[in-house]
Amino acid sequence: ATFGASSVLGPLLGAFITDTISWHWGFYVNVPIGIVSLFLILKFYKETKQSTKLKIDWLGAFSLITAVVSLMFGLELGGKEFEWNSWQSYALFGIFIVFSIVFLWAETKASEPIISFWMFKNRLFASSQVLAFLYGATFVGLTIFIPIFVQAVYGGSATNAGFILMPMLLGSVAGSAFAGITQTKISYQKIMAISVVFYAIGMALMSTISPETSRILLTLYMVLVGLGVGFSFSLLPSASMHKMEYRHRGSANSTNSFFRSLGLALGITIFGSLQTKLLTSEIQNKLGSTDQAAATKTIDNLQTVFQPEQREMIPPTILEVIVNAMSNSISATFLWSLIPITIAIVAVYFMGN
């Protein structure tokens, strides 16, 4: 529930800060939050005096970071800053492959590996990591693209766009609470089956949104996806630690958090690139055939549609193209999100009873 609340309240707070102060404080605000967190840890976090000397897996950490960062840069910059078939793309994806192999090798040799691969022999644990990755990759798109849709298609301030996420927040909290209460009475698989059904239906409905979609319908769709994804927040960490020895539970839980975070990072990169590509392509197709200069100028100044004062200055015909292109690109991105959710359905089956 904490993760779900922070994932939704974070963009809301960021939107409010952007409107009332400046976008810079969207980053600066982490400084006081970090100071308070450090104080709470030093003051109240108590550990046992017993300690053992551990060996840090430096090679695993370095190779993992290098592999993930290379992949993210390759996906983010490919087709924008350089062509997909350029040497830069080949280099970045090549680095990703090489250091992924190095990471896998390092984890088999490390005495204290970052990821203990022997845990994946447990079907419940392995399925939970796959689900954490897939849910993370698809959920982050909702928290990013829904406010963009509301602000660009419906019009309004960043704060208003952020407030629209509240139904999804409430749905995710309710889903997380339900899963937490019932997981001692119902199998993990059955609870996640309910989760993935809600999530798939909600995402399918989100893929139908358009400028004609009412805010009430959008709210209902968000409640559904919030309920669906909320189940995973409390259930997957518990499933990861199920029947693990006490000394391995920390590693199991951190592995689950890692795969969810990895999904978040790759999800926003992949789906963000996809949405941008679909958006610019539609604008080019609608305007480029008659006025290439207007198409290029529109794409270069898309940020004006998010600013109410400048939005009013956009010619109605151009604004209509931007609004429709934005709507279509976001709904199509949600449609593509059904692919990993379909894989999640298969992963739920393999959780076992």
PDB file of C-alpha atoms in Angstrom, residues 1 124 128 175-192 194 230-242 351 353:
ATOM      1  CA  ALA A   1       0.000   0.000   0.000  1.00  0.00           C
ATOM      2  CA  LEU A 124       6.435 -19.535  -6.470  1.00  0.00           C
ATOM      3  CA  SER A 128       6.592 -13.653  -8.185  1.00  0.00           C
ATOM      4  CA  GLY A 175      -6.564  -3.974  -3.478  1.00  0.00           C
ATOM      5  CA  SER A 176      -3.418  -4.074  -1.359  1.00  0.00           C
ATOM      6  CA  ALA A 177      -5.438  -4.225   1.868  1.00  0.00           C
ATOM      7  CA  PHE A 178      -7.646  -7.012   0.532  1.00  0.00           C
ATOM      8  CA  ALA A 179      -4.641  -9.082  -0.564  1.00  0.00           C
ATOM      9  CA  GLY A 180      -2.902  -8.532   2.764  1.00  0.00           C
ATOM     10  CA  ILE A 181      -5.939  -9.673   4.751  1.00  0.00           C
ATOM     11  CA  THR A 182      -6.826 -12.703   2.632  1.00  0.00           C
ATOM     12  CA  GLN A 183      -3.379 -14.123   1.781  1.00  0.00           C
ATOM     13  CA  THR A 184      -3.372 -16.262   4.940  1.00  0.00           C
ATOM     14  CA  LYS A 185      -6.706 -17.796   3.939  1.00  0.00           C
ATOM     15  CA  ILE A 186      -6.534 -18.007   0.138  1.00  0.00           C
ATOM     16  CA  SER A 187      -3.648 -19.197  -2.019  1.00  0.00           C
ATOM     17  CA  TYR A 188      -1.352 -16.649  -3.618  1.00  0.00           C
ATOM     18  CA  GLN A 189      -2.308 -17.937  -7.049  1.00  0.00           C
ATOM     19  CA  LYS A 190      -6.043 -17.387  -6.557  1.00  0.00           C
ATOM     20  CA  ILE A 191      -5.540 -13.858  -5.236  1.00  0.00           C
ATOM     21  CA  MET A 192      -3.220 -12.958  -8.106  1.00  0.00           C
ATOM     22  CA  ILE A 194      -8.298 -11.970  -9.313  1.00  0.00           C
ATOM     23  CA  GLY A 230      -2.877  -3.035  -5.713  1.00  0.00           C
ATOM     24  CA  PHE A 231      -3.053  -6.757  -4.978  1.00  0.00           C
ATOM     25  CA  SER A 232       0.582  -7.152  -6.002  1.00  0.00           C
ATOM     26  CA  PHE A 233       1.954  -4.547  -3.596  1.00  0.00           C
ATOM     27  CA  SER A 234       1.362  -6.615  -0.483  1.00  0.00           C
ATOM     28  CA  LEU A 235       1.165 -10.106  -1.948  1.00  0.00           C
ATOM     29  CA  LEU A 236       4.264 -10.498  -4.127  1.00  0.00           C
ATOM     30  CA  PRO A 237       6.804  -9.676  -1.370  1.00  0.00           C
ATOM     31  CA  SER A 238       5.083 -12.217   0.901  1.00  0.00           C
ATOM     32  CA  ALA A 239       5.006 -14.819  -1.872  1.00  0.00           C
ATOM     33  CA  SER A 240       8.713 -14.239  -2.502  1.00  0.00           C
ATOM     34  CA  MET A 241       9.562 -15.005   1.137  1.00  0.00           C
ATOM     35  CA  HIS A 242       7.136 -17.922   1.480  1.00  0.00           C
ATOM     36  CA  MET A 351       2.615 -19.870  -9.201  1.00  0.00           C
ATOM     37  CA  ASN A 353      -1.393 -23.736  -5.341  1.00  0.00           C
TER      38      ASN A 353
END
